[in-house]
């Protein structure tokens, strides 16, 4: 896609720190890293979000994520690695080309707010109603 920055990273028009590539995916370092080793994995075929991704590309991204995460683990020995993927502006997606974030969590690092939420018992009636609505809508 002409004016998509991640499509331009794939073709090399915009430089990037590439860590991995195969026929379907491209992985590179985030230039505004949340932590050392913050890496993005993207499909080579432009898709804006989860809803536009083909099964083959989704599968390729997940497989590559494991490969790249294993490299991060070996290279940096983090305490853990958060795998995050945002869909839509309401979820704070900024670059509209599907991307999986791998965020290594280093010993003693600060909080990663998205992974921390208050554990508060929900209303079981409401949960059941919502669950039934979602289940009925799954095709
Ligand atoms: P989001 O769309 O919120 O899931 O995140 C987009 C991510 O892309 C951010 O973490 C940015 O730092 C990152 N980003 C934007 N432009 C570039 C670039 N040219 N090279 C590497 N990472 C980028
Ligand atoms: Zn794109």
Short mmCIF file of N, CA and C and ligand atoms in Angstrom, two decimals:
data_model
loop_
_atom_site.label_atom_id
_atom_site.label_comp_id
_atom_site.label_asym_id
_atom_site.label_seq_id
_atom_site.Cartn_x
_atom_site.Cartn_y
_atom_site.Cartn_z
N UNK A 1 0.84 -1.21 0.00
CA UNK A 1 0.00 0.00 0.00
C UNK A 1 0.87 1.25 0.00
N UNK A 2 0.58 2.09 -0.95
CA UNK A 2 1.37 3.29 -1.26
C UNK A 2 1.89 4.07 -0.05
N UNK A 3 0.98 4.56 0.79
CA UNK A 3 1.45 5.43 1.88
C UNK A 3 1.42 4.79 3.26
N UNK A 4 1.56 3.46 3.27
CA UNK A 4 1.62 2.74 4.55
C UNK A 4 3.10 2.62 4.96
N UNK A 5 3.44 3.11 6.17
CA UNK A 5 4.86 3.10 6.55
C UNK A 5 5.40 1.67 6.68
N UNK A 6 4.57 0.74 7.13
CA UNK A 6 5.09 -0.63 7.29
C UNK A 6 5.27 -1.31 5.94
N UNK A 7 4.41 -1.01 4.96
CA UNK A 7 4.63 -1.54 3.61
C UNK A 7 5.95 -1.00 3.06
N UNK A 8 6.26 0.25 3.39
CA UNK A 8 7.51 0.86 2.92
C UNK A 8 8.72 0.29 3.65
N UNK A 9 8.52 -0.16 4.87
CA UNK A 9 9.61 -0.84 5.59
C UNK A 9 9.91 -2.19 4.92
N UNK A 10 8.86 -2.89 4.52
CA UNK A 10 9.04 -4.19 3.87
C UNK A 10 9.85 -4.05 2.57
N UNK A 11 9.55 -3.00 1.79
CA UNK A 11 10.26 -2.82 0.51
C UNK A 11 11.62 -2.16 0.69
N UNK A 12 11.89 -1.66 1.90
CA UNK A 12 13.20 -1.03 2.15
C UNK A 12 13.21 0.47 1.89
N UNK A 13 12.06 1.03 1.46
CA UNK A 13 12.00 2.49 1.22
C UNK A 13 12.18 3.27 2.51
N UNK A 14 11.70 2.67 3.62
CA UNK A 14 11.97 3.23 4.95
C UNK A 14 12.90 2.23 5.64
N UNK A 15 14.03 2.72 6.17
CA UNK A 15 14.97 1.79 6.80
C UNK A 15 14.42 1.20 8.09
N UNK A 16 14.89 0.01 8.42
CA UNK A 16 14.47 -0.62 9.67
C UNK A 16 15.58 -1.54 10.16
N UNK A 17 15.50 -1.89 11.43
CA UNK A 17 16.44 -2.86 12.00
C UNK A 17 15.76 -4.23 11.92
N UNK A 18 16.02 -4.92 10.81
CA UNK A 18 15.36 -6.21 10.57
C UNK A 18 15.97 -7.30 11.44
N UNK A 19 15.13 -8.15 12.03
CA UNK A 19 15.67 -9.27 12.79
C UNK A 19 15.31 -10.61 12.16
N UNK A 20 14.25 -10.62 11.32
CA UNK A 20 13.81 -11.89 10.72
C UNK A 20 12.90 -11.59 9.54
N UNK A 21 12.92 -12.50 8.57
CA UNK A 21 11.98 -12.39 7.46
C UNK A 21 11.80 -13.76 6.84
N UNK A 22 10.60 -14.06 6.37
CA UNK A 22 10.39 -15.23 5.53
C UNK A 22 9.46 -14.83 4.40
N UNK A 23 8.88 -15.81 3.69
CA UNK A 23 8.10 -15.40 2.51
C UNK A 23 6.83 -14.64 2.88
N UNK A 24 6.32 -14.79 4.09
CA UNK A 24 5.07 -14.12 4.46
C UNK A 24 5.22 -12.97 5.47
N UNK A 25 6.26 -13.03 6.30
CA UNK A 25 6.34 -12.03 7.38
C UNK A 25 7.70 -11.33 7.43
N UNK A 26 7.70 -10.20 8.13
CA UNK A 26 8.90 -9.37 8.29
C UNK A 26 8.91 -8.93 9.76
N UNK A 27 10.06 -9.02 10.42
CA UNK A 27 10.14 -8.63 11.84
C UNK A 27 11.28 -7.65 12.03
N UNK A 28 11.01 -6.59 12.79
CA UNK A 28 11.99 -5.52 12.97
C UNK A 28 11.81 -4.87 14.33
N UNK A 29 12.84 -4.12 14.73
CA UNK A 29 12.82 -3.47 16.04
C UNK A 29 11.94 -2.23 16.02
N UNK A 30 11.15 -2.06 17.08
CA UNK A 30 10.33 -0.86 17.24
C UNK A 30 11.26 0.32 17.54
N UNK A 31 11.04 1.45 16.86
CA UNK A 31 11.95 2.59 17.07
C UNK A 31 11.58 3.42 18.31
N UNK A 32 10.45 3.10 18.93
CA UNK A 32 10.09 3.74 20.21
C UNK A 32 9.89 2.61 21.23
N UNK A 33 10.96 1.89 21.55
CA UNK A 33 10.78 0.64 22.31
C UNK A 33 10.27 0.86 23.73
N UNK A 34 9.30 0.04 24.13
CA UNK A 34 8.82 0.05 25.52
C UNK A 34 9.92 -0.53 26.40
N UNK A 35 10.67 -1.47 25.81
CA UNK A 35 11.81 -2.05 26.53
C UNK A 35 12.84 -2.49 25.49
N UNK A 36 14.04 -2.78 25.93
CA UNK A 36 15.08 -3.26 25.01
C UNK A 36 14.56 -4.52 24.31
N UNK A 37 14.69 -4.56 23.00
CA UNK A 37 14.29 -5.76 22.26
C UNK A 37 12.83 -5.75 21.81
N UNK A 38 12.13 -4.62 22.01
CA UNK A 38 10.74 -4.50 21.56
C UNK A 38 10.71 -4.69 20.05
N UNK A 39 10.03 -5.73 19.60
CA UNK A 39 10.07 -6.15 18.20
C UNK A 39 8.66 -6.21 17.61
N UNK A 40 8.53 -5.87 16.34
CA UNK A 40 7.24 -5.94 15.65
C UNK A 40 7.30 -7.00 14.56
N UNK A 41 6.22 -7.76 14.43
CA UNK A 41 6.15 -8.78 13.37
C UNK A 41 4.95 -8.45 12.50
N UNK A 42 5.18 -8.30 11.20
CA UNK A 42 4.10 -7.86 10.30
C UNK A 42 3.97 -8.80 9.10
N UNK A 43 2.76 -8.90 8.54
CA UNK A 43 2.61 -9.67 7.30
C UNK A 43 3.12 -8.84 6.13
N UNK A 44 3.69 -9.51 5.12
CA UNK A 44 4.19 -8.78 3.95
C UNK A 44 3.04 -8.28 3.08
N UNK A 45 1.91 -8.96 3.15
CA UNK A 45 0.73 -8.50 2.42
C UNK A 45 -0.04 -7.56 3.33
N UNK A 46 -0.31 -6.35 2.85
CA UNK A 46 -0.98 -5.35 3.69
C UNK A 46 -2.35 -5.84 4.16
N UNK A 47 -2.56 -5.77 5.45
CA UNK A 47 -3.87 -6.00 6.06
C UNK A 47 -3.93 -5.03 7.22
N UNK A 48 -5.06 -4.35 7.38
CA UNK A 48 -5.11 -3.31 8.40
C UNK A 48 -5.13 -3.90 9.81
N UNK A 49 -5.86 -4.97 9.97
CA UNK A 49 -6.07 -5.50 11.34
C UNK A 49 -6.45 -6.97 11.27
N UNK A 50 -6.76 -7.52 12.43
CA UNK A 50 -7.13 -8.94 12.54
C UNK A 50 -8.21 -9.34 11.55
N UNK A 51 -9.19 -8.47 11.37
CA UNK A 51 -10.34 -8.80 10.53
C UNK A 51 -9.96 -8.93 9.06
N UNK A 52 -8.88 -8.27 8.65
CA UNK A 52 -8.46 -8.33 7.24
C UNK A 52 -7.39 -9.40 7.00
N UNK A 53 -6.92 -10.03 8.05
CA UNK A 53 -5.83 -11.01 7.89
C UNK A 53 -6.35 -12.34 7.34
N UNK A 54 -5.60 -12.93 6.42
CA UNK A 54 -5.95 -14.28 5.95
C UNK A 54 -5.48 -15.28 7.00
N UNK A 55 -6.07 -16.45 6.98
CA UNK A 55 -5.67 -17.51 7.91
C UNK A 55 -4.19 -17.84 7.75
N UNK A 56 -3.72 -17.89 6.50
CA UNK A 56 -2.33 -18.25 6.24
C UNK A 56 -1.38 -17.22 6.83
N UNK A 57 -1.72 -15.94 6.70
CA UNK A 57 -0.85 -14.90 7.25
C UNK A 57 -0.90 -14.87 8.77
N UNK A 58 -2.09 -15.10 9.34
CA UNK A 58 -2.19 -15.15 10.80
C UNK A 58 -1.30 -16.26 11.35
N UNK A 59 -1.42 -17.40 10.71
CA UNK A 59 -0.65 -18.56 11.13
C UNK A 59 0.85 -18.27 11.00
N UNK A 60 1.24 -17.63 9.90
CA UNK A 60 2.65 -17.31 9.68
C UNK A 60 3.16 -16.34 10.76
N UNK A 61 2.33 -15.35 11.13
CA UNK A 61 2.75 -14.39 12.15
C UNK A 61 2.94 -15.10 13.49
N UNK A 62 2.02 -16.00 13.83
CA UNK A 62 2.15 -16.70 15.13
C UNK A 62 3.40 -17.59 15.14
N UNK A 63 3.62 -18.30 14.03
CA UNK A 63 4.81 -19.16 13.97
C UNK A 63 6.09 -18.34 14.07
N UNK A 64 6.11 -17.21 13.35
CA UNK A 64 7.29 -16.34 13.38
C UNK A 64 7.45 -15.73 14.77
N UNK A 65 6.34 -15.43 15.42
CA UNK A 65 6.41 -14.85 16.77
C UNK A 65 7.15 -15.79 17.72
N UNK A 66 6.84 -17.06 17.59
CA UNK A 66 7.52 -18.03 18.47
C UNK A 66 9.02 -18.07 18.16
N UNK A 67 9.33 -18.06 16.88
CA UNK A 67 10.74 -18.09 16.44
C UNK A 67 11.49 -16.85 16.96
N UNK A 68 10.90 -15.67 16.74
CA UNK A 68 11.55 -14.43 17.14
C UNK A 68 11.61 -14.33 18.67
N UNK A 69 10.52 -14.71 19.35
CA UNK A 69 10.51 -14.67 20.82
C UNK A 69 11.60 -15.58 21.38
N UNK A 70 11.81 -16.71 20.74
CA UNK A 70 12.87 -17.62 21.20
C UNK A 70 14.24 -16.96 21.04
N UNK A 71 14.40 -16.20 19.95
CA UNK A 71 15.65 -15.46 19.74
C UNK A 71 15.84 -14.40 20.80
N UNK A 72 14.75 -13.69 21.12
CA UNK A 72 14.82 -12.64 22.15
C UNK A 72 15.19 -13.28 23.48
N UNK A 73 14.56 -14.40 23.78
CA UNK A 73 14.82 -15.09 25.05
C UNK A 73 16.30 -15.46 25.16
N UNK A 74 16.82 -15.99 24.05
CA UNK A 74 18.22 -16.43 24.03
C UNK A 74 19.18 -15.24 24.11
N UNK A 75 18.85 -14.18 23.40
CA UNK A 75 19.76 -13.03 23.31
C UNK A 75 19.74 -12.16 24.55
N UNK A 76 18.55 -11.98 25.16
CA UNK A 76 18.40 -10.97 26.21
C UNK A 76 18.02 -11.53 27.58
N UNK A 77 17.63 -12.80 27.63
CA UNK A 77 17.20 -13.44 28.89
C UNK A 77 16.22 -12.60 29.71
N UNK A 78 15.12 -12.17 29.09
CA UNK A 78 14.14 -11.41 29.86
C UNK A 78 13.42 -12.32 30.86
N UNK A 79 12.69 -11.66 31.79
CA UNK A 79 11.85 -12.39 32.75
C UNK A 79 10.63 -12.98 32.08
N UNK A 80 10.20 -12.33 31.01
CA UNK A 80 9.01 -12.75 30.28
C UNK A 80 8.89 -11.92 29.01
N UNK A 81 7.99 -12.31 28.12
CA UNK A 81 7.78 -11.56 26.88
C UNK A 81 6.28 -11.37 26.69
N UNK A 82 5.83 -10.11 26.62
CA UNK A 82 4.42 -9.85 26.36
C UNK A 82 4.20 -9.81 24.85
N UNK A 83 3.14 -10.47 24.40
CA UNK A 83 2.80 -10.48 22.98
C UNK A 83 1.47 -9.74 22.86
N UNK A 84 1.49 -8.59 22.19
CA UNK A 84 0.32 -7.72 22.14
C UNK A 84 -0.01 -7.34 20.71
N UNK A 85 -1.29 -7.23 20.43
CA UNK A 85 -1.69 -6.85 19.06
C UNK A 85 -2.99 -6.06 19.16
N UNK A 86 -2.97 -4.84 18.62
CA UNK A 86 -4.10 -3.92 18.78
C UNK A 86 -4.89 -3.81 17.48
N UNK A 87 -6.20 -3.76 17.61
CA UNK A 87 -7.08 -3.65 16.43
C UNK A 87 -7.99 -2.44 16.55
N UNK A 88 -7.73 -1.44 15.71
CA UNK A 88 -8.61 -0.27 15.67
C UNK A 88 -8.15 0.85 16.58
N UNK A 89 -8.54 2.06 16.21
CA UNK A 89 -8.10 3.24 16.97
C UNK A 89 -8.60 3.21 18.39
N UNK A 90 -9.76 2.62 18.61
CA UNK A 90 -10.31 2.51 19.96
C UNK A 90 -9.43 1.65 20.86
N UNK A 91 -8.62 0.77 20.25
CA UNK A 91 -7.69 -0.08 21.01
C UNK A 91 -6.28 0.51 20.97
N UNK A 92 -6.18 1.78 20.53
CA UNK A 92 -4.90 2.49 20.44
C UNK A 92 -3.99 1.98 19.32
N UNK A 93 -4.57 1.37 18.30
CA UNK A 93 -3.74 1.04 17.13
C UNK A 93 -3.40 2.34 16.43
N UNK A 94 -2.10 2.55 16.18
CA UNK A 94 -1.65 3.80 15.57
C UNK A 94 -1.25 3.57 14.11
N UNK A 95 -0.50 2.49 13.86
CA UNK A 95 -0.10 2.17 12.49
C UNK A 95 -1.10 1.15 11.94
N UNK A 96 -1.76 1.52 10.85
CA UNK A 96 -2.86 0.71 10.35
C UNK A 96 -2.39 -0.38 9.38
N UNK A 97 -1.36 -1.08 9.77
CA UNK A 97 -0.89 -2.29 9.09
C UNK A 97 -0.71 -3.29 10.24
N UNK A 98 -1.44 -4.41 10.19
CA UNK A 98 -1.42 -5.39 11.28
C UNK A 98 0.02 -5.61 11.78
N UNK A 99 0.19 -5.58 13.09
CA UNK A 99 1.51 -5.91 13.65
C UNK A 99 1.37 -6.53 15.04
N UNK A 100 2.19 -7.50 15.28
CA UNK A 100 2.27 -8.15 16.58
C UNK A 100 3.46 -7.53 17.31
N UNK A 101 3.24 -7.08 18.55
CA UNK A 101 4.34 -6.58 19.37
C UNK A 101 4.89 -7.73 20.21
N UNK A 102 6.22 -7.82 20.29
CA UNK A 102 6.86 -8.69 21.29
C UNK A 102 7.61 -7.74 22.22
N UNK A 103 7.21 -7.73 23.48
CA UNK A 103 7.80 -6.80 24.45
C UNK A 103 8.49 -7.59 25.56
N UNK A 104 9.82 -7.65 25.50
CA UNK A 104 10.55 -8.36 26.56
C UNK A 104 10.40 -7.61 27.88
N UNK A 105 10.21 -8.33 28.95
CA UNK A 105 10.08 -7.75 30.28
C UNK A 105 11.35 -8.05 31.06
N UNK A 106 12.13 -7.00 31.31
CA UNK A 106 13.42 -7.18 31.97
C UNK A 106 13.27 -7.18 33.48
N UNK A 107 14.17 -7.89 34.18
CA UNK A 107 14.11 -7.88 35.64
C UNK A 107 14.12 -6.44 36.16
N UNK A 108 13.20 -6.12 37.06
CA UNK A 108 13.17 -4.79 37.67
C UNK A 108 12.55 -3.71 36.80
N UNK A 109 12.04 -4.07 35.62
CA UNK A 109 11.42 -3.06 34.74
C UNK A 109 10.14 -2.55 35.37
N UNK A 110 9.73 -1.38 34.96
CA UNK A 110 8.50 -0.80 35.49
C UNK A 110 7.28 -1.60 35.06
N UNK A 111 6.11 -1.11 35.44
CA UNK A 111 4.89 -1.81 35.12
C UNK A 111 4.56 -1.69 33.64
N UNK A 112 3.92 -2.70 33.11
CA UNK A 112 3.41 -2.65 31.74
C UNK A 112 1.90 -2.56 31.90
N UNK A 113 1.34 -1.33 31.93
CA UNK A 113 -0.03 -1.12 32.40
C UNK A 113 -1.07 -2.01 31.72
N UNK A 114 -0.91 -2.28 30.42
CA UNK A 114 -1.97 -3.04 29.74
C UNK A 114 -2.10 -4.46 30.31
N UNK A 115 -1.03 -4.94 30.93
CA UNK A 115 -1.08 -6.31 31.46
C UNK A 115 -1.52 -6.32 32.93
N UNK A 116 -1.81 -5.13 33.47
CA UNK A 116 -2.17 -5.06 34.88
C UNK A 116 -3.58 -4.49 35.00
N UNK A 117 -4.53 -5.28 35.43
CA UNK A 117 -5.85 -4.73 35.69
C UNK A 117 -6.36 -5.25 37.00
N UNK A 118 -7.29 -4.46 37.55
CA UNK A 118 -7.84 -4.80 38.86
C UNK A 118 -8.69 -6.06 38.73
N UNK A 119 -8.46 -7.04 39.60
CA UNK A 119 -9.28 -8.26 39.60
C UNK A 119 -10.52 -7.99 40.45
N UNK A 120 -11.64 -7.87 39.78
CA UNK A 120 -12.89 -7.53 40.46
C UNK A 120 -13.96 -8.46 39.93
N UNK A 121 -14.66 -9.18 40.83
CA UNK A 121 -15.68 -10.13 40.37
C UNK A 121 -16.73 -9.41 39.53
N UNK A 122 -17.08 -10.04 38.38
CA UNK A 122 -18.10 -9.45 37.51
C UNK A 122 -19.49 -9.91 37.91
N UNK A 123 -20.48 -9.36 37.24
CA UNK A 123 -21.87 -9.74 37.45
C UNK A 123 -22.13 -10.98 36.59
N UNK A 124 -22.32 -12.16 37.22
CA UNK A 124 -22.41 -13.42 36.47
C UNK A 124 -23.57 -13.43 35.48
N UNK A 125 -24.68 -12.79 35.82
CA UNK A 125 -25.82 -12.73 34.88
C UNK A 125 -25.42 -11.99 33.62
N UNK A 126 -24.76 -10.85 33.83
CA UNK A 126 -24.33 -10.04 32.69
C UNK A 126 -23.29 -10.79 31.87
N UNK A 127 -22.36 -11.48 32.56
CA UNK A 127 -21.31 -12.24 31.85
C UNK A 127 -21.95 -13.34 31.00
N UNK A 128 -22.96 -14.04 31.60
CA UNK A 128 -23.63 -15.11 30.85
C UNK A 128 -24.37 -14.56 29.63
N UNK A 129 -25.03 -13.46 29.81
CA UNK A 129 -25.79 -12.85 28.69
C UNK A 129 -24.84 -12.44 27.57
N UNK A 130 -23.73 -11.80 27.95
CA UNK A 130 -22.76 -11.35 26.94
C UNK A 130 -22.14 -12.56 26.24
N UNK A 131 -21.79 -13.59 27.04
CA UNK A 131 -21.19 -14.81 26.48
C UNK A 131 -22.13 -15.46 25.47
N UNK A 132 -23.41 -15.53 25.81
CA UNK A 132 -24.40 -16.14 24.91
C UNK A 132 -24.52 -15.34 23.62
N UNK A 133 -24.47 -14.02 23.74
CA UNK A 133 -24.58 -13.14 22.57
C UNK A 133 -23.39 -13.35 21.63
N UNK A 134 -22.20 -13.44 22.23
CA UNK A 134 -20.99 -13.64 21.41
C UNK A 134 -21.02 -15.02 20.77
N UNK A 135 -21.33 -16.03 21.58
CA UNK A 135 -21.35 -17.41 21.07
C UNK A 135 -22.31 -17.52 19.89
N UNK A 136 -23.47 -16.88 19.98
CA UNK A 136 -24.48 -16.95 18.92
C UNK A 136 -24.00 -16.22 17.66
N UNK A 137 -23.12 -15.26 17.83
CA UNK A 137 -22.67 -14.46 16.67
C UNK A 137 -21.46 -15.07 15.98
N UNK A 138 -20.85 -16.11 16.59
CA UNK A 138 -19.66 -16.72 15.98
C UNK A 138 -20.07 -17.64 14.84
N UNK A 139 -19.49 -17.39 13.65
CA UNK A 139 -19.90 -18.16 12.45
C UNK A 139 -18.95 -19.29 12.18
P1 LIG B 1 0.40 0.44 17.59
O1 LIG B 1 -0.18 0.78 16.23
O2 LIG B 1 -0.08 1.36 18.66
O3 LIG B 1 0.19 -1.01 17.97
O4 LIG B 1 1.96 0.65 17.55
C1 LIG B 1 2.67 1.07 16.43
C2 LIG B 1 4.13 0.88 16.75
O5 LIG B 1 4.89 1.11 15.60
C3 LIG B 1 4.65 1.83 17.83
O6 LIG B 1 5.20 1.08 18.90
C4 LIG B 1 5.71 2.64 17.09
O7 LIG B 1 6.81 2.96 17.91
C5 LIG B 1 6.11 1.71 15.98
N1 LIG B 1 6.66 2.38 14.81
C6 LIG B 1 6.12 3.40 14.11
N2 LIG B 1 6.91 3.74 13.07
C7 LIG B 1 7.97 2.88 13.10
C8 LIG B 1 9.13 2.72 12.29
N3 LIG B 1 9.36 3.48 11.22
N4 LIG B 1 9.99 1.73 12.60
C9 LIG B 1 9.77 0.95 13.68
N5 LIG B 1 8.70 1.05 14.49
C10 LIG B 1 7.80 2.01 14.20
ZN1 LIG B 2 0.89 -1.71 4.87
#
